[in-house]
Coordinates of C-alpha atoms in Angstrom, one line a residue:
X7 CA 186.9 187.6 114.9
X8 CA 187.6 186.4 111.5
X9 CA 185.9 182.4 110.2
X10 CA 189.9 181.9 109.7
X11 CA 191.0 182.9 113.6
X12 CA 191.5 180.7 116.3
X13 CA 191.8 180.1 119.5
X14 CA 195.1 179.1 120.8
X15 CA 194.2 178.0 124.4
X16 CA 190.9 176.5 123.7
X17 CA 192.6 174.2 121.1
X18 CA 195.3 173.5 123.6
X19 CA 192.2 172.8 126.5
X20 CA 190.9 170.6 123.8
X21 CA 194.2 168.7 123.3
X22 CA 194.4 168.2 127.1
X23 CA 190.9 166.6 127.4
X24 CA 191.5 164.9 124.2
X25 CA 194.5 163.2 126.0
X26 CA 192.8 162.8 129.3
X27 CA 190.1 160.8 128.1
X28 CA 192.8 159.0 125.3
X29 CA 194.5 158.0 128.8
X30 CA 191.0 156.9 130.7
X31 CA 190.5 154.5 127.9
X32 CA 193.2 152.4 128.9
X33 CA 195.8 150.7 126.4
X34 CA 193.6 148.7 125.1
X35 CA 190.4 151.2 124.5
X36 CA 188.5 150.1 127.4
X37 CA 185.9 152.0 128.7
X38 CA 185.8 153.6 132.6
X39 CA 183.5 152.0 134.6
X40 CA 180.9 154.4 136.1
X41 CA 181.2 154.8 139.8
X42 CA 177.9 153.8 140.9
X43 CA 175.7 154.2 144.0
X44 CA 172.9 151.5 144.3
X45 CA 170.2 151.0 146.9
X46 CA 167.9 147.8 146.0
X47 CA 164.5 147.7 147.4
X48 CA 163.5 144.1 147.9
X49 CA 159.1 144.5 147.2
X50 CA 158.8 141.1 146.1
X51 CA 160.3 137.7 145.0
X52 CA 160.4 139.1 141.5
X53 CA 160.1 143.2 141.8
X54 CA 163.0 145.2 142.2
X55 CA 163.0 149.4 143.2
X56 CA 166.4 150.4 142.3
X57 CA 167.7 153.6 143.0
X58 CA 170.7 154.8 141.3
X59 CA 173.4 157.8 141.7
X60 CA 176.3 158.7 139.5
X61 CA 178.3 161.2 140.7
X62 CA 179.7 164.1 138.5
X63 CA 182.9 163.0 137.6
X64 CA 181.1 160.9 135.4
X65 CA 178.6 162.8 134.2
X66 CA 181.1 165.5 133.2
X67 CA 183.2 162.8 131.6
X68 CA 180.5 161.5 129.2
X69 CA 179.4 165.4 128.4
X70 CA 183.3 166.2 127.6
X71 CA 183.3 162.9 125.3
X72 CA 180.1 163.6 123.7
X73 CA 181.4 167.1 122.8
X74 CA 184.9 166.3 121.7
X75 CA 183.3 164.4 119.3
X76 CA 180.5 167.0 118.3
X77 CA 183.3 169.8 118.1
X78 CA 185.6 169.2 115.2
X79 CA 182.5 168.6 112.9
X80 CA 179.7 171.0 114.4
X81 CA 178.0 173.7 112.1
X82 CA 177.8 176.8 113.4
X83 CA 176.5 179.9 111.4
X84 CA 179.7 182.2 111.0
X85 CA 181.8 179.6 111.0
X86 CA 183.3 176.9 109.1
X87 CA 182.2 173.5 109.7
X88 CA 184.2 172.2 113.0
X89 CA 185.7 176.3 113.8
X90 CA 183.5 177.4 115.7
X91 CA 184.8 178.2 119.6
X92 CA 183.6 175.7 122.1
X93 CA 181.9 177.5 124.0
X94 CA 180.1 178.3 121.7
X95 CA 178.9 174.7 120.2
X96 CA 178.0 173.8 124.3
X97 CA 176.0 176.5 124.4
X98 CA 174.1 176.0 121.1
X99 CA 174.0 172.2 121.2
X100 CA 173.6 171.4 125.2
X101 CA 170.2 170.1 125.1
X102 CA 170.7 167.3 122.5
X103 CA 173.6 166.7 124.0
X104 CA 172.3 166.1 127.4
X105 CA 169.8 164.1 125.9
X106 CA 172.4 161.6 124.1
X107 CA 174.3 161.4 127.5
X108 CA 170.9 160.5 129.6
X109 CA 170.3 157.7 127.2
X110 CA 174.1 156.4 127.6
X111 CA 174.3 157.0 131.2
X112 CA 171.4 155.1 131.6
X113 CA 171.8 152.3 129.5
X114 CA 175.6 152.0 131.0
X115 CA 174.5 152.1 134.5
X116 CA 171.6 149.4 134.1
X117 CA 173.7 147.0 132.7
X118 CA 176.4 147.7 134.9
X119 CA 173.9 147.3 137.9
X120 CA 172.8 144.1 136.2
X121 CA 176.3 142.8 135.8
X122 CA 177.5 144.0 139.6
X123 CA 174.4 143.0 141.8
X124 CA 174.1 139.9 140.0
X125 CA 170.6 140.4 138.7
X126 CA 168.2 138.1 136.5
X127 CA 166.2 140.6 134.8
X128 CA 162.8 138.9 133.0
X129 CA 161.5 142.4 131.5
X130 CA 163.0 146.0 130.3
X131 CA 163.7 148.7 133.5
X132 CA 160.4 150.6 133.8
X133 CA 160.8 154.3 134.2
X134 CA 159.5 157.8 132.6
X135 CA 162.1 158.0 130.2
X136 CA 161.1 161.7 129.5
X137 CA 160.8 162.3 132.8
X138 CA 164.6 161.5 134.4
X139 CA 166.5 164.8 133.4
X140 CA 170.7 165.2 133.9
X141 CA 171.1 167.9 136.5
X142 CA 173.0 171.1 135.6
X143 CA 175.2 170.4 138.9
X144 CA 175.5 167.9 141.2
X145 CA 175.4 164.0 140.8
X146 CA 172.7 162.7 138.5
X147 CA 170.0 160.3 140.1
X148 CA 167.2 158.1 139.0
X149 CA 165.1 155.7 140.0
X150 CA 163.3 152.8 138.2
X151 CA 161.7 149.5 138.6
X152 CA 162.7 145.9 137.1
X153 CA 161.5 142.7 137.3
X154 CA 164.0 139.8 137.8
X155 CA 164.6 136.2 138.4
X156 CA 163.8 135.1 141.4
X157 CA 166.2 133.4 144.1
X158 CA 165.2 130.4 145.5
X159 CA 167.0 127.3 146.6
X160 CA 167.2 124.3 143.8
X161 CA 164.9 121.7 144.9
X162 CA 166.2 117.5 145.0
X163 CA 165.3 116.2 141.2
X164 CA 166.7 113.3 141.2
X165 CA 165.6 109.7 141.6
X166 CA 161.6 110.9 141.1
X167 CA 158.7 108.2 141.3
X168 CA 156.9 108.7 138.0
X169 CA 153.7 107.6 135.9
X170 CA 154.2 106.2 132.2
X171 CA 150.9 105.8 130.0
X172 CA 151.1 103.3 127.6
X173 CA 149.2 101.5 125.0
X174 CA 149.2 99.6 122.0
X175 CA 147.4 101.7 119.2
X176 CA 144.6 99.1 117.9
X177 CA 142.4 99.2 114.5
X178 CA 139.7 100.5 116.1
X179 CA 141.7 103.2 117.9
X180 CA 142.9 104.0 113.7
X181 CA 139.2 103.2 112.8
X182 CA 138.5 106.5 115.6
X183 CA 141.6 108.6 114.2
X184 CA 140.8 108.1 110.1
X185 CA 137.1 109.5 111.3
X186 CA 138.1 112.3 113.3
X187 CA 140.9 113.2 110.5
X188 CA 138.3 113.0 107.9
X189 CA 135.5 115.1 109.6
X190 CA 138.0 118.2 110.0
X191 CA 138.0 117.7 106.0
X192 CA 134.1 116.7 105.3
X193 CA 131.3 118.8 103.7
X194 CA 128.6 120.4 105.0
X195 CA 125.2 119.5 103.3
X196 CA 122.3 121.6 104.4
X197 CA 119.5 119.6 106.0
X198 CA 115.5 120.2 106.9
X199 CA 116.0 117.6 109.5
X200 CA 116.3 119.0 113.6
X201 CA 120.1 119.1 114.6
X202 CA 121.4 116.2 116.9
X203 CA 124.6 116.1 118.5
X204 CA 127.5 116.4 115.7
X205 CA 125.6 118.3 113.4
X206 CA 126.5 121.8 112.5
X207 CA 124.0 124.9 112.7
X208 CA 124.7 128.4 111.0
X209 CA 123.6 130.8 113.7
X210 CA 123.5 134.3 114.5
X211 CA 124.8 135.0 118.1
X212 CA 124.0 137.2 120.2
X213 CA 125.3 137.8 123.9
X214 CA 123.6 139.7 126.1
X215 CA 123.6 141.2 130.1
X216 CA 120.3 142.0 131.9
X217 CA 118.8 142.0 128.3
X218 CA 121.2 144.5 126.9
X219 CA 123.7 143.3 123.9
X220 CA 127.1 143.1 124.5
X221 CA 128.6 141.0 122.0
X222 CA 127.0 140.2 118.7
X223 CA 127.8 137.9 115.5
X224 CA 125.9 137.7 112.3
X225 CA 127.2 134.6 111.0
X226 CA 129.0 131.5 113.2
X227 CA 129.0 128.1 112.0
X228 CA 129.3 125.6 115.1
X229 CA 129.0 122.3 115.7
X230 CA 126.7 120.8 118.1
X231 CA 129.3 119.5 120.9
X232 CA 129.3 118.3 124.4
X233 CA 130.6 122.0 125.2
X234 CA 131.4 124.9 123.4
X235 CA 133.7 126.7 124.6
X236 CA 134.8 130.9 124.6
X237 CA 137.9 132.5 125.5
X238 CA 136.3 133.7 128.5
X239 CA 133.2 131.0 129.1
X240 CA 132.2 127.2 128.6
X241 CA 128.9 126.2 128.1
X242 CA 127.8 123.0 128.8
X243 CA 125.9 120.5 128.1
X244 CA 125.9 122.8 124.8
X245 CA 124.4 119.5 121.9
X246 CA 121.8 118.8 124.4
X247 CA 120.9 122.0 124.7
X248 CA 120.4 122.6 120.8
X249 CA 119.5 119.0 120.3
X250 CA 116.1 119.5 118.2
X251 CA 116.3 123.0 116.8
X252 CA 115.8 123.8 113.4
X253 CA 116.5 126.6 110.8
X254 CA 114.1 129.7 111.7
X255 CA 114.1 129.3 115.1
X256 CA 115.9 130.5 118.7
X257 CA 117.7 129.2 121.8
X258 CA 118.3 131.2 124.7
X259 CA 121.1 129.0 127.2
X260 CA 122.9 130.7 130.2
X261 CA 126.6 130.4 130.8
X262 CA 129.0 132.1 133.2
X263 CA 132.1 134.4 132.6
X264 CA 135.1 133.2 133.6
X265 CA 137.0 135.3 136.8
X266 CA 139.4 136.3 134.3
X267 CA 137.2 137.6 131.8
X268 CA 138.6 140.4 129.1
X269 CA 135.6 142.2 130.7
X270 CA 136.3 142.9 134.2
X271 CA 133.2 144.7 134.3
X272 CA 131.4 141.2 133.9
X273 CA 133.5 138.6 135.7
X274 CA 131.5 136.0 136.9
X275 CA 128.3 137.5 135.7
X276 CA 125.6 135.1 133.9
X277 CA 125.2 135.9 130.7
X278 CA 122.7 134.9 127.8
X279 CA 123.6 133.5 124.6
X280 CA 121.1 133.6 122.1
X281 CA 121.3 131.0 119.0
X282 CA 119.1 132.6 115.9
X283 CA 120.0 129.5 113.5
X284 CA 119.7 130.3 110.2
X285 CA 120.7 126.4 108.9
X286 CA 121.1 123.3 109.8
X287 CA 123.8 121.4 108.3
X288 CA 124.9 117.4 108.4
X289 CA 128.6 116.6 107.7
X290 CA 129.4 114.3 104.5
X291 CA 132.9 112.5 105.3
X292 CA 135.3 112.2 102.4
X293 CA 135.6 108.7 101.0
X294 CA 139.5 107.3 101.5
X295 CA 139.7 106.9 97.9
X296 CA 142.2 107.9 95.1
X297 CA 140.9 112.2 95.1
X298 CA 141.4 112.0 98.7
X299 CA 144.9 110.2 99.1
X300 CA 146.1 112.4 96.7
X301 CA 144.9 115.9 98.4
X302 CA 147.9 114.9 100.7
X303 CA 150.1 113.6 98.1
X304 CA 149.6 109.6 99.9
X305 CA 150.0 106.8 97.4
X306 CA 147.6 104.3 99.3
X307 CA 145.8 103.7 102.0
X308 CA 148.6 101.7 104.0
X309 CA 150.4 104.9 104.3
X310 CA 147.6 106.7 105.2
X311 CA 146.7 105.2 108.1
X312 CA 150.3 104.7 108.8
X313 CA 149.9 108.0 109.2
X314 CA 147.1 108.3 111.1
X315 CA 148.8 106.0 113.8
X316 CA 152.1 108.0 114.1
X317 CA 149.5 110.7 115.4
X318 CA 148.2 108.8 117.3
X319 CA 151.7 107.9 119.0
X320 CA 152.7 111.2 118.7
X321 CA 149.9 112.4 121.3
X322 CA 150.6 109.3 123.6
X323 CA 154.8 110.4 123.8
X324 CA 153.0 114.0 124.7
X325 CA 150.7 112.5 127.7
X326 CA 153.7 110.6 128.6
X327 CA 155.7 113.7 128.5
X328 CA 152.6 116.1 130.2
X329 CA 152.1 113.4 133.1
X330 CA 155.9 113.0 133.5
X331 CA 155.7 116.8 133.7
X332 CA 153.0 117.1 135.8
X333 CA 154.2 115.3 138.3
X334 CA 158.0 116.8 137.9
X335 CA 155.9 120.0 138.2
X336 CA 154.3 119.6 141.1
X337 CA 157.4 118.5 143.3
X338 CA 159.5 121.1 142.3
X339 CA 156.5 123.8 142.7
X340 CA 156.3 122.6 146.5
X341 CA 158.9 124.6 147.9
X342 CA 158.2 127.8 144.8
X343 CA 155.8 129.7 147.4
X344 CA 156.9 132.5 145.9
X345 CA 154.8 135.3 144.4
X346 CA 154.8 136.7 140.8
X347 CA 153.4 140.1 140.1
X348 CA 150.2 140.1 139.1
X349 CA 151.4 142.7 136.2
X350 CA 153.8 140.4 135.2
X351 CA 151.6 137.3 135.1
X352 CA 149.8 139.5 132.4
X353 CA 152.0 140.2 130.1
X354 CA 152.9 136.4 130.2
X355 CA 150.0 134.8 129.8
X356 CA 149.3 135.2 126.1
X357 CA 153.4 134.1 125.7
X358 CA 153.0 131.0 127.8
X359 CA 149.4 130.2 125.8
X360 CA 151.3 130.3 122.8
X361 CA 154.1 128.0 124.0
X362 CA 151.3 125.3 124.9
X363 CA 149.9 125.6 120.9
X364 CA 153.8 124.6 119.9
X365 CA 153.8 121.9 121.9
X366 CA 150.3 120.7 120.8
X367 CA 151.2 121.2 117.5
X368 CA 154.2 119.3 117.7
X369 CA 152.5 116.1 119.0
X370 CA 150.2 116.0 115.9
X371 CA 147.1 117.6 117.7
X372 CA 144.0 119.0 115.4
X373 CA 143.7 122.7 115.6
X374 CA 140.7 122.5 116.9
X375 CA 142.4 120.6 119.7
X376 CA 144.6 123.4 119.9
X377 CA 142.1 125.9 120.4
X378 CA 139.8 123.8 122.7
X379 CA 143.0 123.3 125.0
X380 CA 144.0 127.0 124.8
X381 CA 140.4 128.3 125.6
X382 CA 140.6 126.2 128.6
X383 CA 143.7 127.8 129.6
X384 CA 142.6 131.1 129.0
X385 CA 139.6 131.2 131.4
X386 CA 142.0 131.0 134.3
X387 CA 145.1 132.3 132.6
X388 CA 146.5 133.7 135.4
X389 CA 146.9 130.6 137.9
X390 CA 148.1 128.7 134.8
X391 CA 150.6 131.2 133.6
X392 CA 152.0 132.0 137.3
X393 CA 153.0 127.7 137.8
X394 CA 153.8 127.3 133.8
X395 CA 156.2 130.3 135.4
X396 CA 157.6 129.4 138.0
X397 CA 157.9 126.0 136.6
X398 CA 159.8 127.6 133.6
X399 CA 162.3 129.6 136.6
X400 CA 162.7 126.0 138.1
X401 CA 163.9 124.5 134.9
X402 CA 166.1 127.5 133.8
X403 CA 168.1 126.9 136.7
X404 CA 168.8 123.5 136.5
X405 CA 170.0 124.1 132.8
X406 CA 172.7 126.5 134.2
X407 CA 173.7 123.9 136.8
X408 CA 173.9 121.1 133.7
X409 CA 175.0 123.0 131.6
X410 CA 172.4 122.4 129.4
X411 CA 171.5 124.5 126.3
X412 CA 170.3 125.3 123.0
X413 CA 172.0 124.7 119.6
X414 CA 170.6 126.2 115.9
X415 CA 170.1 122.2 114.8
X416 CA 167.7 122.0 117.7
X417 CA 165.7 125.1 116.5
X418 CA 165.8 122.9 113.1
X419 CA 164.8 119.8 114.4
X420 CA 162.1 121.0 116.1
X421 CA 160.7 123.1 113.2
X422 CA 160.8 120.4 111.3
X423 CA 158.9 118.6 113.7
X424 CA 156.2 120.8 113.8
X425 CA 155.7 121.2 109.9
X426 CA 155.1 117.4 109.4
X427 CA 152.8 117.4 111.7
X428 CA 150.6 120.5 110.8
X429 CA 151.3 119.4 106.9
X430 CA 153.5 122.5 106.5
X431 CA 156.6 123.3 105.2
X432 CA 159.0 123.7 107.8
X433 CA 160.2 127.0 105.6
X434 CA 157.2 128.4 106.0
X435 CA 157.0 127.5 109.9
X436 CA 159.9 129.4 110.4
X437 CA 159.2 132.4 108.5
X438 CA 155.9 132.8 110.7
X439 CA 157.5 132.1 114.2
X440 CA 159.8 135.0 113.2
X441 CA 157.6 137.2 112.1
X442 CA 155.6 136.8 115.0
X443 CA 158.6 137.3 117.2
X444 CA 158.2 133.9 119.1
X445 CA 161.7 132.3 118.1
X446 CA 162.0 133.0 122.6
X447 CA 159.5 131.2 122.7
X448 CA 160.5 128.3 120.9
X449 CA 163.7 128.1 122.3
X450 CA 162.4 128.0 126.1
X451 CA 160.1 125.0 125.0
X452 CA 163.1 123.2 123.3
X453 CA 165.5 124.1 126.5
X454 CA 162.7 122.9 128.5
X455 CA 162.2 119.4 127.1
X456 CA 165.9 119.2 127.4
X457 CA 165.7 119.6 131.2
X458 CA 162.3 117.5 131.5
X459 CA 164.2 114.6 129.4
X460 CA 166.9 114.9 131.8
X461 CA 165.3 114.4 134.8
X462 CA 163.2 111.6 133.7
X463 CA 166.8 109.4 132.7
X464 CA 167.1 109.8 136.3
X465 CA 163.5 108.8 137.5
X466 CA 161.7 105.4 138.2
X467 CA 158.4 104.7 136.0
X468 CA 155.6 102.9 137.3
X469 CA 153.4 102.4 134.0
X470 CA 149.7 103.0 133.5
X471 CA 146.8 102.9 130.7
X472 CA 146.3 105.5 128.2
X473 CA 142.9 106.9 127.3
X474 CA 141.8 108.1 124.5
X475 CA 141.0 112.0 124.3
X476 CA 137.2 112.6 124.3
X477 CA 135.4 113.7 121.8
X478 CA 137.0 117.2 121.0
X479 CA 134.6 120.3 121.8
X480 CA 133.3 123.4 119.9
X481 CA 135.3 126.0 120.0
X482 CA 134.8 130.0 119.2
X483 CA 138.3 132.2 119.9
X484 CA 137.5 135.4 121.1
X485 CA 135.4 136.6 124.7
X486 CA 132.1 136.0 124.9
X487 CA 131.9 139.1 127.3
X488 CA 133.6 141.7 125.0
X489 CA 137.1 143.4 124.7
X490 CA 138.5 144.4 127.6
X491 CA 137.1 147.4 130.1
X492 CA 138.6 149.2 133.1
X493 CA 137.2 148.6 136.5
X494 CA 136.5 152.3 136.6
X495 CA 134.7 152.1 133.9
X496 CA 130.7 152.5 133.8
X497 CA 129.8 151.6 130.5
X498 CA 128.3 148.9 128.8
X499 CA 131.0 146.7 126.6
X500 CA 130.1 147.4 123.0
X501 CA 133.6 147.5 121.2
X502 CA 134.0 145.2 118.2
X503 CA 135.5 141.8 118.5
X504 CA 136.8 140.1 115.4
X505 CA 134.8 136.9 115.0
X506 CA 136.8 134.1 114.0
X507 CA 135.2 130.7 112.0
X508 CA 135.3 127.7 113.9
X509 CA 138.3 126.2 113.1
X510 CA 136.2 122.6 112.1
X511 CA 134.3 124.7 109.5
X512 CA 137.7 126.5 108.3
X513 CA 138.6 123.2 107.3
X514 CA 135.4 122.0 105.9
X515 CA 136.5 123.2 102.7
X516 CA 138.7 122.4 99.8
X517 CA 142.1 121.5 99.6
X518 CA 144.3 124.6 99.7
X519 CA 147.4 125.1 97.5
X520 CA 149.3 124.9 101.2
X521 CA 148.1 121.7 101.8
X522 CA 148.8 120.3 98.7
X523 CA 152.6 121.7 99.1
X524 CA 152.8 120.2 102.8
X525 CA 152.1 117.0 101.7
X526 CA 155.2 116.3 100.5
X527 CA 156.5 117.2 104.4
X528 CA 154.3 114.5 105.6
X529 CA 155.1 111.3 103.5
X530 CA 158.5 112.4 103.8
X531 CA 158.0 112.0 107.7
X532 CA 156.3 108.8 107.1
X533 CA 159.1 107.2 105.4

């Protein structure tokens, strides 16, 4: 047959199915809804099994779409571009084809599941994608799992009994700030003299398990704290322990890994950390003089520890807002005895870890503050994760019953927030909670608050007396036990962990162009 010849029926059996599927659309272009099967396997509060058939009517409607479409424009050697028989082009393009109907079958028949079983999903549908093939004949089935919201009946919030701390910020408790500010900012001047408490050593670290090495640093710089504190362990009592040692020599102290270790390999185990200090180091405090104020663009020392006390009130609305919370918290959790998958809990954690840090941040914390708080978390991540979630479910709902929601000037607001109190620009804020993907994450902690501040206009306060935070502790951020390791796994840890500074040290140093910039965001809030 000549490129030029065609096919008289097969354009008019195009025409028809052309028309027929012109007529399915509707007037107005609106798709067919598939006709679904769905059985829903219950496993678990928030784990769903849901098995899915679409019978071939549909099938064969989205393969006749898809090759309507490929047909007027499909290449074919021997043929013009779009004249080749039909047949033909099924024949020579049926396996991408079946492919580009999977994926719209599948993603049509999850959402429409979604949409017709009323379902809350909180992750993606978890299936082998490569694995779920469109059958030749017959209807097309597929199973896959999905973890959702769970149902639960709204608990009474209304009318709570609540705790308020309060205090009036004195010039001592400014006199305590202006030193804690200033150390964060001091100089480290080596010393021959044995380290006391508050000193700083520079140490190599090892960490070792029945005398092997599993974790090793050539270089941290600590200081000499009540604790010091791991991702995965505390040590305490950790300045008494060092009080006395000098340059050249070596402490051996014994901590515990948390149950939640990276390192499931060594949960709970004892462990060794070995101190080789290399230097001992006193801290110099800045003076609060004119090179100082202007570091952070201040014009005097009023506004400086003006300042200094709008942290300090800062903190106080956020242990107002975490005992409110607390409390809020644990009333609404009393009913919640349901479970979250453990896999879930997971992938969580790290995303609830990081919406603490916001919130810390926002109420004019240190980041070594931060990263005491979030070690603490992290050694029993899991419990804290599972009520931070089910606290999170609790509070969803009652934003859908209020009506209760999120506009862009919040997002603003609290950015803004956030970059006078870390001395940042709230530009810069922004760009990095996008690139990091966490804008989610901001938004649950703004709709959050927004539900929290609504529940407290309805509560009674019965007011108490604020204390101070202790003295804040040494802090490394990564697992004194390793990177992770399979249960099934016989080896020794001895993968490479990226040692991070103490954050104290970090900002030991000279003023960075940053802070200089972020100044500016910081008077501005003052005035």
């Amino acid at each position: 047959m000549a490129d030029s010849e065609l096919n008289p029926s097969e354009d008019l059996q195009n025409a028809d199915i052309a028309a027929e599927n012109g007529a399915e659309g509707g007037a107005e272009g609106e798709e067919k809804k598939l006709s679904l099967e769905v059985k829903i396997d219950e496993r678990s509060a928030c784990e769903r099994h849901i098995t899915v058939t679409i019978p071939r009517e549909d099938v064969d409607r989205f393969l006749n779409k898809e090759f309507d479409e490929l047909v007027p424009v499909a290449q074919v050697p021997g043929f013009r571009p779009g004249r080749a028989p039909r047949k033909l082009v099924e024949s020579r393009f049926r396996k991408d084809v079946f492919e580009r109907v999977k994926s719209a079958l599948l993603m049509e028949s999850i959402s429409q599941v979604n949409e017709t079983k009323d379902l809350a999903p909180i992750s993606d549908p978890m299936f082998d994608f490569e694995a779920v093939e469109v059958p030749e004949e017959g209807d097309f089935i597929f199973e896959y799992d999905i973890e959702v919201r769970p149902s639960f009946d709204l608990p009474d919030w209304r009318g709570m009994k609540l705790e308020k701390p309060v205090r009036e910020f004195s010039d001592a408790d400014v006199a305590d700030a202006d030193v804690s500010f200033r150390s964060r900012r001091g100089e480290l001047k080596e010393t021959e003299e044995a380290a006391a408490s508050g000193d700083y050593i520079h140490t190599k670290l090892l960490i070792r398990y029945n005398g092997e090495v599993i974790n090793s640093s050539e270089k941290e710089t600590i200081r000499l704290r009540p604790c010091l504190l791991f991702s995965d362990a505390t040590l305490e009592n950790f300045d008494e322990q060092m009080a006395g040692v000098k340059a050249g020599e070596t402490r051996v102290l014994k901590m515990t890994l948390s149950e939640e270790a990276p390192n499931v390999l060594l949960r709970g185990k004892e462990v060794e950390a070995v101190f080789e200090v290399q230097t001992v180091c006193k801290l110099v405090l800045p003076e609060v003089d004119e090179e100082f104020l202007g570091r952070y663009r201040m014009e005097s020392k009023d506004q400086y520890y003006a300042f200094l006390r709008s942290q300090l009130e800062a903190q106080l609305t956020y242990q107002q807002e975490q005992t409110a919370r607390e409390k809020i918290t644990a009333n609404l959790l009393e009913s919640a005895d349901w479970e979250l998958p453990p896999a879930l809990l997971e992938r969580q954690a790290e995303r609830e870890l990081y919406r603490t840090m916001l919130e810390l941040q926002r109420s004019g914390f240190p980041v070594q503050k931060i990263i005491e708080h979030t070690n603490i978390l992290r050694q029993s991540s899991l419990e804290s994760t599972k009520k931070l979630l089910k606290e999170h479910f609790i509070l969803e709902r009652i934003a859908e019953e209020e009506n209760i929601d999120v506009e862009e000037s919040d997002y603003d607001d609290e950015i803004s927030i956030i970059a006078a109190q870390t001395m940042e620009t709230p530009r810069r804020v922004r760009a990095q909670l996008e690139k990091e993907g966490r804008m989610d994450v901001l938004r649950n902690q703004i709709l959050e608050r927004k539900v929290v501040d609504k529940i407290l206009a309805s509560a009674e306060f019965e007011e108490t007396t604020f204390e101070p935070y202790p003295v804040e502790m040494a802090t490394l951020e990564y697992p004194a036990g390793g990177s992770a390791k399979s249960e099934d796994s016989s080896e020794t840890v001895e993968e490479g962990v990226e040692v991070v500074e103490t954050t104290e040290t970090t900002e030991a140093t000279e003023t960075t162009e940053a802070e200089k910039e972020a100044g500016d965001a910081a008077q501005t809030e003052q005035e």
